PDB file of C-alpha atoms in Angstrom:
ATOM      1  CA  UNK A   1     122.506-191.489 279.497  1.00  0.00           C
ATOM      2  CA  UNK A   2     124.570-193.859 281.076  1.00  0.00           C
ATOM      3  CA  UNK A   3     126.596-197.087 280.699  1.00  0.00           C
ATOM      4  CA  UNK A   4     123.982-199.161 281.928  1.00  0.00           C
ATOM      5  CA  UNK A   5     121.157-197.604 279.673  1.00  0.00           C
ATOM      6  CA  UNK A   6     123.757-198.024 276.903  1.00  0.00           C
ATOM      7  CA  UNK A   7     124.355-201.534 276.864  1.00  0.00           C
ATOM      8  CA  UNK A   8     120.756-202.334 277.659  1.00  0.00           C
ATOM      9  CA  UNK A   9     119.500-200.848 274.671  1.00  0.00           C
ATOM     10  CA  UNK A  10     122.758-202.134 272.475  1.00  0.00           C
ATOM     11  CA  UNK A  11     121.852-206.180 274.045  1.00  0.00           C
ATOM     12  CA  UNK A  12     118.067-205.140 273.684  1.00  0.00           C
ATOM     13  CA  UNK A  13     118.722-204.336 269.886  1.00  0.00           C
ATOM     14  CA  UNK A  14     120.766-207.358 269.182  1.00  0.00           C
ATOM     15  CA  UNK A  15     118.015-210.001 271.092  1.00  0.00           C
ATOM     16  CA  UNK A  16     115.074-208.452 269.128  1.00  0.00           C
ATOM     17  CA  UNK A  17     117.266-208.309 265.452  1.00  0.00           C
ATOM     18  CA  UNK A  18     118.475-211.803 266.131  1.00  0.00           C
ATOM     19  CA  UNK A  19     115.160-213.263 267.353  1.00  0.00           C
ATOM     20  CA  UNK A  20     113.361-211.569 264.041  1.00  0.00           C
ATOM     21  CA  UNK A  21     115.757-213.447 261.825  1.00  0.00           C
ATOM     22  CA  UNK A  22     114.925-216.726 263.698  1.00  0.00           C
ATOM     23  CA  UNK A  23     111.436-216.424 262.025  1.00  0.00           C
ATOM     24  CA  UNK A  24     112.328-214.513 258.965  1.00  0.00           C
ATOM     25  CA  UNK A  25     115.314-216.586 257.753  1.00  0.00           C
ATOM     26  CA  UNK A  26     114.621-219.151 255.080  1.00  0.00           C
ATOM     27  CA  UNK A  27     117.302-221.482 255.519  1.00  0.00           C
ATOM     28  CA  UNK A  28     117.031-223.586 259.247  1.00  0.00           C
ATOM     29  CA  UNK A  29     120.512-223.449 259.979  1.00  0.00           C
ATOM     30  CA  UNK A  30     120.592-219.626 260.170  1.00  0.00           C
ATOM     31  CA  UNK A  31     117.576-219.574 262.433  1.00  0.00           C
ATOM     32  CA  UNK A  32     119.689-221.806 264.587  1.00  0.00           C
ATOM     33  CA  UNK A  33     122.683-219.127 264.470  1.00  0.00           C
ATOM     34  CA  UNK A  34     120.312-216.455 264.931  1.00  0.00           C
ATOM     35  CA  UNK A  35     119.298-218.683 268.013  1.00  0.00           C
ATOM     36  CA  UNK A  36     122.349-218.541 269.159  1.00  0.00           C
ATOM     37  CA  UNK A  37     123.227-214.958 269.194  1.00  0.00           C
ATOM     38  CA  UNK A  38     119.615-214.245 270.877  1.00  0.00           C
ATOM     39  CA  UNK A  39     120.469-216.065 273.703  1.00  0.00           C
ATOM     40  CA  UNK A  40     124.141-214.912 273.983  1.00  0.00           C
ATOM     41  CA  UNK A  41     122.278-211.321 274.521  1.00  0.00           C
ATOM     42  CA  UNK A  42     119.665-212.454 276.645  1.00  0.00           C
ATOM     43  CA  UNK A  43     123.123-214.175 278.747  1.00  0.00           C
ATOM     44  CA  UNK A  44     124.373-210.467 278.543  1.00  0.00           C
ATOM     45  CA  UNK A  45     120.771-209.134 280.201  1.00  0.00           C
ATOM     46  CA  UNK A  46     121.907-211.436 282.967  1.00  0.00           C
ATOM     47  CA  UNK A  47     124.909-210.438 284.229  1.00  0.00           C
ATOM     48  CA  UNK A  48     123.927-206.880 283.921  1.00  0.00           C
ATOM     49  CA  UNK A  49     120.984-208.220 286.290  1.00  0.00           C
ATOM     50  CA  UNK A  50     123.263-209.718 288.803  1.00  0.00           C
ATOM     51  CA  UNK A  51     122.473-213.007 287.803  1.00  0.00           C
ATOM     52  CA  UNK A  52     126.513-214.548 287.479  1.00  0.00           C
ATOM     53  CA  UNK A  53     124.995-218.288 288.180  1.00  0.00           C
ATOM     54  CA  UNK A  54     122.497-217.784 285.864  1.00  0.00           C
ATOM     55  CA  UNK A  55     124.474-216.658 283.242  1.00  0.00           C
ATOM     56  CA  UNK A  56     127.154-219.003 283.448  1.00  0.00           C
ATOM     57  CA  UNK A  57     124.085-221.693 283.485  1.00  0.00           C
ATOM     58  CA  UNK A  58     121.836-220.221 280.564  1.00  0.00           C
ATOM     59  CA  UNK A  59     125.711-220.453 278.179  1.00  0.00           C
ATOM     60  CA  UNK A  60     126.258-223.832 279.392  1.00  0.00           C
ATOM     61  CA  UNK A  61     122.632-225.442 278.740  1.00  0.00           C
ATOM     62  CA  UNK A  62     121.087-223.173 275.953  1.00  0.00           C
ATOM     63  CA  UNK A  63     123.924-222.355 274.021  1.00  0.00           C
ATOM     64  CA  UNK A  64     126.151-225.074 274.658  1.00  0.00           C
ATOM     65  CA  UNK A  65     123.621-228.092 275.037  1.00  0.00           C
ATOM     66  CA  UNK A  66     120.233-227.069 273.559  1.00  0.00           C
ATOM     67  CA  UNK A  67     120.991-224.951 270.345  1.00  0.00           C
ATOM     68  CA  UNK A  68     123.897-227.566 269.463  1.00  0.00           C
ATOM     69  CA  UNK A  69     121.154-230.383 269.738  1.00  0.00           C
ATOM     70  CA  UNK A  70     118.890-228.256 267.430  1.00  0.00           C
ATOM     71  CA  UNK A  71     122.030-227.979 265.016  1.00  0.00           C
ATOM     72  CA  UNK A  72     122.915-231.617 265.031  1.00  0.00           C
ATOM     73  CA  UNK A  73     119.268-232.429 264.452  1.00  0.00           C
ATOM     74  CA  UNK A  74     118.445-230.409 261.449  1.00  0.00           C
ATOM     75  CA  UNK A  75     122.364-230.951 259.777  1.00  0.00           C
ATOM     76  CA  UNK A  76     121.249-234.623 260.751  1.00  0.00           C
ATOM     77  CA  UNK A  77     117.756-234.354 258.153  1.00  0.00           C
ATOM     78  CA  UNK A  78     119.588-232.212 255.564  1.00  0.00           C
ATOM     79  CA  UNK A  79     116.735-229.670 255.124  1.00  0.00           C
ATOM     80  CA  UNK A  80     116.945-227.384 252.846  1.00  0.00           C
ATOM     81  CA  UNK A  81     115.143-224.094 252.282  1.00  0.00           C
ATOM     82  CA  UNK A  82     113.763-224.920 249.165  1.00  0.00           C
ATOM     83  CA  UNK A  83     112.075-228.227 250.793  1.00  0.00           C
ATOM     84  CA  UNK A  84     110.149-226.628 253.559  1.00  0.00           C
ATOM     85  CA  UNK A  85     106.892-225.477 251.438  1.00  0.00           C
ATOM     86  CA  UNK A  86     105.390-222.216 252.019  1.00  0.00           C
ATOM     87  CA  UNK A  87     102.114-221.343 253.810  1.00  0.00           C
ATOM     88  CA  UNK A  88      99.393-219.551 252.110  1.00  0.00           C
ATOM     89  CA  UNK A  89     100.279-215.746 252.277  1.00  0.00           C
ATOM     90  CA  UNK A  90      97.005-214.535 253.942  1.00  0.00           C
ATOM     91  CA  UNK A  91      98.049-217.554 257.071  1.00  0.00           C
ATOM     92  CA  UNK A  92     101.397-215.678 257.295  1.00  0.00           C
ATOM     93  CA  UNK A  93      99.495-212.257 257.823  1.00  0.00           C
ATOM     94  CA  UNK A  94      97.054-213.479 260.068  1.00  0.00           C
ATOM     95  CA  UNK A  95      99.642-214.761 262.238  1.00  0.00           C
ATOM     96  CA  UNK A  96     101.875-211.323 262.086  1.00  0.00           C
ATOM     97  CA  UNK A  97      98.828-209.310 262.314  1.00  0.00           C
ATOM     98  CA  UNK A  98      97.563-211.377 265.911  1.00  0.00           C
ATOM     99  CA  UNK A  99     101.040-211.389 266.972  1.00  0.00           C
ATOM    100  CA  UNK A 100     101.499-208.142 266.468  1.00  0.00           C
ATOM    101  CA  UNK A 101      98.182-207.036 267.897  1.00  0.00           C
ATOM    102  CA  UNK A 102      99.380-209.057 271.167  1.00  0.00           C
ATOM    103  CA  UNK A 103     102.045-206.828 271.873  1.00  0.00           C
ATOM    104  CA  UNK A 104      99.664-203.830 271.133  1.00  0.00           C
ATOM    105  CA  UNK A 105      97.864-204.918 274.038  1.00  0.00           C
ATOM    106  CA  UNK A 106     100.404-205.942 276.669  1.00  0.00           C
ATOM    107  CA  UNK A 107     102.862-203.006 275.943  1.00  0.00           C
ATOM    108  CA  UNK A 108      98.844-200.606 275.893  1.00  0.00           C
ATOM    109  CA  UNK A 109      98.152-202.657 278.938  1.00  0.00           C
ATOM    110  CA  UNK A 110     101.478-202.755 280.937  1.00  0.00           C
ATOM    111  CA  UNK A 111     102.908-198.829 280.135  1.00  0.00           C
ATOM    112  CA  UNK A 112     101.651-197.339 282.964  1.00  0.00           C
ATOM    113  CA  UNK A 113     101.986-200.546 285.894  1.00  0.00           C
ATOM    114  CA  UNK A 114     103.740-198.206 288.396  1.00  0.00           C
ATOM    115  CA  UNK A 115     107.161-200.477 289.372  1.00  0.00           C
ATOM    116  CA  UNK A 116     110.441-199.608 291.250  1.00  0.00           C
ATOM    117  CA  UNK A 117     113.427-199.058 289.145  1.00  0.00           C
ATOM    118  CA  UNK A 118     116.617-200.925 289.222  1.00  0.00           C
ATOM    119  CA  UNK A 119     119.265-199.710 290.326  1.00  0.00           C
ATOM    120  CA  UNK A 120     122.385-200.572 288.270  1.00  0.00           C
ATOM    121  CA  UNK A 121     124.803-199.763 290.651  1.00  0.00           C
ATOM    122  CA  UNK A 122     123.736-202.040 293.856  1.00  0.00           C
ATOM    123  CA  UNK A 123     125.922-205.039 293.004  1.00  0.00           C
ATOM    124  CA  UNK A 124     124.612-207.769 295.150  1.00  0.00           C
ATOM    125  CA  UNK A 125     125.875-211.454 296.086  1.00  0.00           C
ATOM    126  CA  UNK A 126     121.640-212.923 295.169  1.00  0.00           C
ATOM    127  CA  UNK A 127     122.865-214.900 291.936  1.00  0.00           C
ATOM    128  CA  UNK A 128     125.854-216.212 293.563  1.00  0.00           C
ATOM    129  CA  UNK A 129     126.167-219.992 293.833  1.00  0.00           C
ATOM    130  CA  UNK A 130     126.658-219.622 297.437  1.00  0.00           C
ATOM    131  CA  UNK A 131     122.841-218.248 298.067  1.00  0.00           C
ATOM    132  CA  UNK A 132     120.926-219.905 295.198  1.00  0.00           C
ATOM    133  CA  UNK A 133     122.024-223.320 296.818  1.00  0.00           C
ATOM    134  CA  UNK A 134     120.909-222.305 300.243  1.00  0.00           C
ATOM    135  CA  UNK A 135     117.627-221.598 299.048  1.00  0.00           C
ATOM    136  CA  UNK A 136     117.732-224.470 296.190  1.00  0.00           C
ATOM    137  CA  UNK A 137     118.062-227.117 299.465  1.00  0.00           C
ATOM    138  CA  UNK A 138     116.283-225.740 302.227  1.00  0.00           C
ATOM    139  CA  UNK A 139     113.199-224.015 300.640  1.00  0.00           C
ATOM    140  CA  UNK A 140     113.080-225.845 297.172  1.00  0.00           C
ATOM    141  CA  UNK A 141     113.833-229.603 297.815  1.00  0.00           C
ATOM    142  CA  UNK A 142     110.615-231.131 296.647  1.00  0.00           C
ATOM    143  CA  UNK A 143     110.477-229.567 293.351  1.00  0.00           C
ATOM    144  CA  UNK A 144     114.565-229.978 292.736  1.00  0.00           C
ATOM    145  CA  UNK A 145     113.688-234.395 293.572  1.00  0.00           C
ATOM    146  CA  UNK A 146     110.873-234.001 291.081  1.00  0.00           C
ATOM    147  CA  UNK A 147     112.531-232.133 288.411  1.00  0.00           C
ATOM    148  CA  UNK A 148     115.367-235.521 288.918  1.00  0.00           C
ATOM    149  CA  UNK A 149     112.491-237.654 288.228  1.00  0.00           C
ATOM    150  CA  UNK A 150     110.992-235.607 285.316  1.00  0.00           C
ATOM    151  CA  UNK A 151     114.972-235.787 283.962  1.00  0.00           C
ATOM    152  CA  UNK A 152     114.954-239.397 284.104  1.00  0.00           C
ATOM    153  CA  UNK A 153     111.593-239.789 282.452  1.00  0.00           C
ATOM    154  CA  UNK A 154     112.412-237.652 279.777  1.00  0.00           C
ATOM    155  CA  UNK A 155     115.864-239.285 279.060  1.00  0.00           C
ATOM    156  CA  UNK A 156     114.230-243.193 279.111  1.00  0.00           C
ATOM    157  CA  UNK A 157     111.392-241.568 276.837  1.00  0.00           C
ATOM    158  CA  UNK A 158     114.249-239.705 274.377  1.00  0.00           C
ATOM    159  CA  UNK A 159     115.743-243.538 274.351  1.00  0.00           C
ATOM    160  CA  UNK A 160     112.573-245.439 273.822  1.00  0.00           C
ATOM    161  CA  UNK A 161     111.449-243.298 271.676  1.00  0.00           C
ATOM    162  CA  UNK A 162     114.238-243.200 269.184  1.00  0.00           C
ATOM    163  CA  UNK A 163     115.066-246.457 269.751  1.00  0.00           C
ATOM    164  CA  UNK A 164     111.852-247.445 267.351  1.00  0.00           C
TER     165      UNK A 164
ATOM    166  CA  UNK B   1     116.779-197.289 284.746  1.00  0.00           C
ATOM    167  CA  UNK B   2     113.255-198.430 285.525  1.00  0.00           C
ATOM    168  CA  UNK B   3     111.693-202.043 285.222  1.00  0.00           C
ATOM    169  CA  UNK B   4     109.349-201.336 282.009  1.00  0.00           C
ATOM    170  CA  UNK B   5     112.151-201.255 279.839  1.00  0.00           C
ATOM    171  CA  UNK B   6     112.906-205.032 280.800  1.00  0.00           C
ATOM    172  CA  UNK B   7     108.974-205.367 280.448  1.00  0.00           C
ATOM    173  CA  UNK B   8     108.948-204.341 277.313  1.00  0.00           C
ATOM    174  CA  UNK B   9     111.766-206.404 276.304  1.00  0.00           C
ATOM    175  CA  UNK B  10     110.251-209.424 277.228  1.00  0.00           C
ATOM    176  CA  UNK B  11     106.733-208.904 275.386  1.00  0.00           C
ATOM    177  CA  UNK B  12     108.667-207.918 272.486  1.00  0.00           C
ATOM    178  CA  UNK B  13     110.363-211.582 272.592  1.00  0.00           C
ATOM    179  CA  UNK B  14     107.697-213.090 273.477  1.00  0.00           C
ATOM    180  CA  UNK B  15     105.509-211.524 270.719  1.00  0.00           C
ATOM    181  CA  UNK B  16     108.631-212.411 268.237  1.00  0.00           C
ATOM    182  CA  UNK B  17     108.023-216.193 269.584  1.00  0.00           C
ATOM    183  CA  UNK B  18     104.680-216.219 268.405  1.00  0.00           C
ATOM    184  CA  UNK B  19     105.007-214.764 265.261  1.00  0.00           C
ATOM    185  CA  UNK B  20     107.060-217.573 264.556  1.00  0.00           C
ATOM    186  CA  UNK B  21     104.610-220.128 266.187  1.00  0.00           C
ATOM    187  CA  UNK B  22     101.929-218.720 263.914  1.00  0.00           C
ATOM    188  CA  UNK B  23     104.252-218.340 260.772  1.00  0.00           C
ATOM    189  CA  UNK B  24     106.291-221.016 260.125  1.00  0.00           C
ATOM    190  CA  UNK B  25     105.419-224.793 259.329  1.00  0.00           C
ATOM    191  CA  UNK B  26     109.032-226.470 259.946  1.00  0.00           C
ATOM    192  CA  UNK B  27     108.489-228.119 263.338  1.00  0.00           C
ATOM    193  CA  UNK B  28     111.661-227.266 264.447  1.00  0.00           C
ATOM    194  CA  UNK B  29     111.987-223.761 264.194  1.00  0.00           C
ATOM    195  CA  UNK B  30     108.022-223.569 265.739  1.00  0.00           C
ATOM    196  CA  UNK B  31     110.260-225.573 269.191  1.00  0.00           C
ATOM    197  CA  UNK B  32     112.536-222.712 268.444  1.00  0.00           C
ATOM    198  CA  UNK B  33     109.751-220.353 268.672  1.00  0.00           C
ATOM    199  CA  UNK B  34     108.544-221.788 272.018  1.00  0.00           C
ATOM    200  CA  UNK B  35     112.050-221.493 273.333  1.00  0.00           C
ATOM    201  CA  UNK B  36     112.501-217.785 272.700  1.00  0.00           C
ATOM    202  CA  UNK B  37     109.158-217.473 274.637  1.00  0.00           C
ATOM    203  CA  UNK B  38     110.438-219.266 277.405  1.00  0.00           C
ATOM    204  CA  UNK B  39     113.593-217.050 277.345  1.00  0.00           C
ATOM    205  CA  UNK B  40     111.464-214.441 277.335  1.00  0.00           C
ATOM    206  CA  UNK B  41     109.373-214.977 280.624  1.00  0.00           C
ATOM    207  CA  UNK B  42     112.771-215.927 282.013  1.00  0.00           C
ATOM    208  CA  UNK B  43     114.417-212.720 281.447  1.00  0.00           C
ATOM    209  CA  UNK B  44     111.303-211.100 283.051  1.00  0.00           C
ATOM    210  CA  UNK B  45     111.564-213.342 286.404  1.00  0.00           C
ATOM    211  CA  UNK B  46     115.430-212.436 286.386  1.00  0.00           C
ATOM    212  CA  UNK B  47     114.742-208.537 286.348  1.00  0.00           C
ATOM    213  CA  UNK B  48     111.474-208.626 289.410  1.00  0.00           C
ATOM    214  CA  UNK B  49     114.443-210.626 291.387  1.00  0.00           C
ATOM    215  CA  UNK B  50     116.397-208.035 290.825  1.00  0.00           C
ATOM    216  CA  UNK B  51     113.742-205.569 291.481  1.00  0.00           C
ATOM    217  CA  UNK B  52     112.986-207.312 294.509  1.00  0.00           C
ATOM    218  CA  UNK B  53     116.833-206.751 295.714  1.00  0.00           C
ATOM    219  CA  UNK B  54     116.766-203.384 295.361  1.00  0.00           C
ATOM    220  CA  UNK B  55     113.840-203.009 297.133  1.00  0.00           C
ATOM    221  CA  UNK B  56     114.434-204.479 300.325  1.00  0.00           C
ATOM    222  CA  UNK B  57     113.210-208.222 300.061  1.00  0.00           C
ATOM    223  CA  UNK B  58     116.075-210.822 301.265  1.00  0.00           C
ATOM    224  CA  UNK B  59     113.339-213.746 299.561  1.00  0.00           C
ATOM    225  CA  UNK B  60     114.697-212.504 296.056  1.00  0.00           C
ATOM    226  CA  UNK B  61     116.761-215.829 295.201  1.00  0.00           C
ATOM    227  CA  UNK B  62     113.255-217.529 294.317  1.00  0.00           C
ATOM    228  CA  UNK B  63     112.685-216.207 291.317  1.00  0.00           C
ATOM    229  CA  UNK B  64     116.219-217.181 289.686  1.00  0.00           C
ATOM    230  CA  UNK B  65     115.223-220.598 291.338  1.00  0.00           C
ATOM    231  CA  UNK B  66     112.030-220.618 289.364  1.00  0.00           C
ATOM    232  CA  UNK B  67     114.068-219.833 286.014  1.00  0.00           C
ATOM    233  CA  UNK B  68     116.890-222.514 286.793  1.00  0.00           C
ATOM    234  CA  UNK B  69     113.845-225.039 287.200  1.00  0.00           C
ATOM    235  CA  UNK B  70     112.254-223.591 283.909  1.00  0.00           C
ATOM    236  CA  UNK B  71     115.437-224.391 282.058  1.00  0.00           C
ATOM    237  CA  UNK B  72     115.621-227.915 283.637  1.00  0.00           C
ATOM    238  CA  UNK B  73     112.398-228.255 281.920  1.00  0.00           C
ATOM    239  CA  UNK B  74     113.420-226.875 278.905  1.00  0.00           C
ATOM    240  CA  UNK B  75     115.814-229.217 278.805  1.00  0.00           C
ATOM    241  CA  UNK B  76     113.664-232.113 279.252  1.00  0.00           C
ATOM    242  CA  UNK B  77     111.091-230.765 276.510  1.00  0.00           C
ATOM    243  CA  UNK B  78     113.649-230.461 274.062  1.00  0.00           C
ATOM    244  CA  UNK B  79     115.199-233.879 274.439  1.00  0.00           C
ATOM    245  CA  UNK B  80     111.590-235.404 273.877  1.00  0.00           C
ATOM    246  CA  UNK B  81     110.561-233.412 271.190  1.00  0.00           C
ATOM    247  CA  UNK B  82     113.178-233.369 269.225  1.00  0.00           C
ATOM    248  CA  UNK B  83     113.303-237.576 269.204  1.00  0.00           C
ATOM    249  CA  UNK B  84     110.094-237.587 268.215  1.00  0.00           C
ATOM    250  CA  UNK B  85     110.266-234.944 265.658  1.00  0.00           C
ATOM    251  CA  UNK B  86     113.455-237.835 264.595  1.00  0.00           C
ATOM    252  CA  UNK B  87     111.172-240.218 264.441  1.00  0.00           C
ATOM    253  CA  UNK B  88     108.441-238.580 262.653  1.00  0.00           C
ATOM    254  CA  UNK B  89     111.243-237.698 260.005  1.00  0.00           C
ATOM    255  CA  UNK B  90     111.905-241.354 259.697  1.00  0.00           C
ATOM    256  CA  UNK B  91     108.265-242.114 258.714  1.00  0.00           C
ATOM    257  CA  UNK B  92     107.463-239.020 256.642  1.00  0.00           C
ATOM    258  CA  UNK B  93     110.769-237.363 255.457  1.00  0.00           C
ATOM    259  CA  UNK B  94     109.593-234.043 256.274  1.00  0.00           C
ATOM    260  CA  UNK B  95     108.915-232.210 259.122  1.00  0.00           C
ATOM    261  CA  UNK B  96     106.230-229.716 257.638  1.00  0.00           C
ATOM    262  CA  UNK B  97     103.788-229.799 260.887  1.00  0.00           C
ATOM    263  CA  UNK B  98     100.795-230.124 258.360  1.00  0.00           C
ATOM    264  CA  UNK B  99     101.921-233.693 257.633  1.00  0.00           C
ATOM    265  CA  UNK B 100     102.932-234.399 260.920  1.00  0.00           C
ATOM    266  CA  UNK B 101      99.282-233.410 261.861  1.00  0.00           C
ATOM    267  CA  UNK B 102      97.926-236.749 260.546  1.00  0.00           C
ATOM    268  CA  UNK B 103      99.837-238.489 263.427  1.00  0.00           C
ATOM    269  CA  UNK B 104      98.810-242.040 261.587  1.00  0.00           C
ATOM    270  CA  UNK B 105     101.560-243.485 258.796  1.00  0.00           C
TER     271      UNK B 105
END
């Protein structure tokens, strides 16, 4: 077994934990913490991937910008646990029970898809900032100048919006 | 170590996200929920890139492209939804998504 199996199945056992206490924890707040330490593993999955760019990007937006909005939001409304009421039980089955029954069939479905492995060990420069940019403005213009668009629609829409 | 186990990972998240999609009526843990899902497929795109290195293909840098845009709409998603889940607050002081479902008043 080696180090790389290790500390995939260590950041593997931390994402799933922490992402079944977003949806198990009563109180909103936790979920949000529980958020948090998902996506600090998921980060982790990334630079094991050779990813360094996105890693350092996936800290700085999700856990820096996204999960802190989140936090402000709900310390903003004061909920508490007691004030969100509770679905009927046999809801909360049916929705484990499909979910669950979901995964039956991708993981039946996707155990045998013959793949090439990974190899740990071939470091590569692919995530660097150096070759994502080349490729970000010579192949990928068009969608970069429409995601700048769809940023400034969303930001006059967050404004008009709360604005009201 | 071969590419399934990153498979796996990412329908277990994914399956985790809608769980909590199906579960839960506070509106913001549901964007939460659709979050971990997109984390999920991103995680997946980051692994076939790096499957892709390994194998040969110099094209690999798309697929981190295609999660970098995927978090640029993430971003925009969340800054809309969560004003008007703001707003709905305002009106309703609650954000069960039952009440929110009425849309009117």
């Amino acid at each position: 077994m080696g180090i790389d199996l290790i500390i995939f199945t260590v950041l593997s056992a931390v994402a799933i934990a922490s992402a079944l206490g977003v949806i198990l924890s009563k109180n909103p707040v936790n979920s949000v913490l529980c958020m948090i330490t998902c996506f600090v593993a998921i980060a982790g999955h990334y630079i094991m991937l050779n990813a360094q760019f996105l890693f350092v990007v996936h800290l700085i937006v999700y856990t820096g910008a996204i999960m802190v909005l989140f936090l402000f939001v709900l310390m903003m409304m004061n909920l508490n646990a007691d004030i969100e009421p509770q679905k009927r039980n046999w809801l909360k089955y049916a929705g484990a029970i499909s979910g669950g029954a979901l995964l039956l069939v991708l993981v039946a479905a996707l155990r045998d898809a013959s793949v090439p492995a990974i190899q740990s060990g071939n470091a590569t420069d692919i995530g660097l900032i150096k070759n994502l940019g080349k490729t970000l403005f010579t192949s990928y213009v068009v969608p970069f100048e429409l995601s700048s668009v769809l940023f400034l629609s969303a930001m006059v829409g967050a404004v008009v919006i709360g604005k009201k | 170590m071969p590419v399934q186990y990153y498979i796996f990972l990412s329908i277990a998240l994914f399956c985790i996200g809608i769980m909590g999609v199906l579960m839960r009526r506070n509106a913001i843990i549901i964007f939460m929920c659709i979050e971990l899902m997109l984390n999920a497929v991103n995680l997946l795109l980051v692994a076939f890139s790096k499957m892709w290195v390994d194998a040969g293909r110099i094209d690999a840098a798309a697929a981190q492209l295609f999660v970098f845009f995927v978090m640029v709409v993430a971003a925009a998603e969340v800054s809309v939804g969560l004003a008007i889940i703001v707003m709905m607050y305002r009106n309703t002081h609650s954000v069960d998504i039952n009440i929110l479902s009425r849309l009117k008043n």
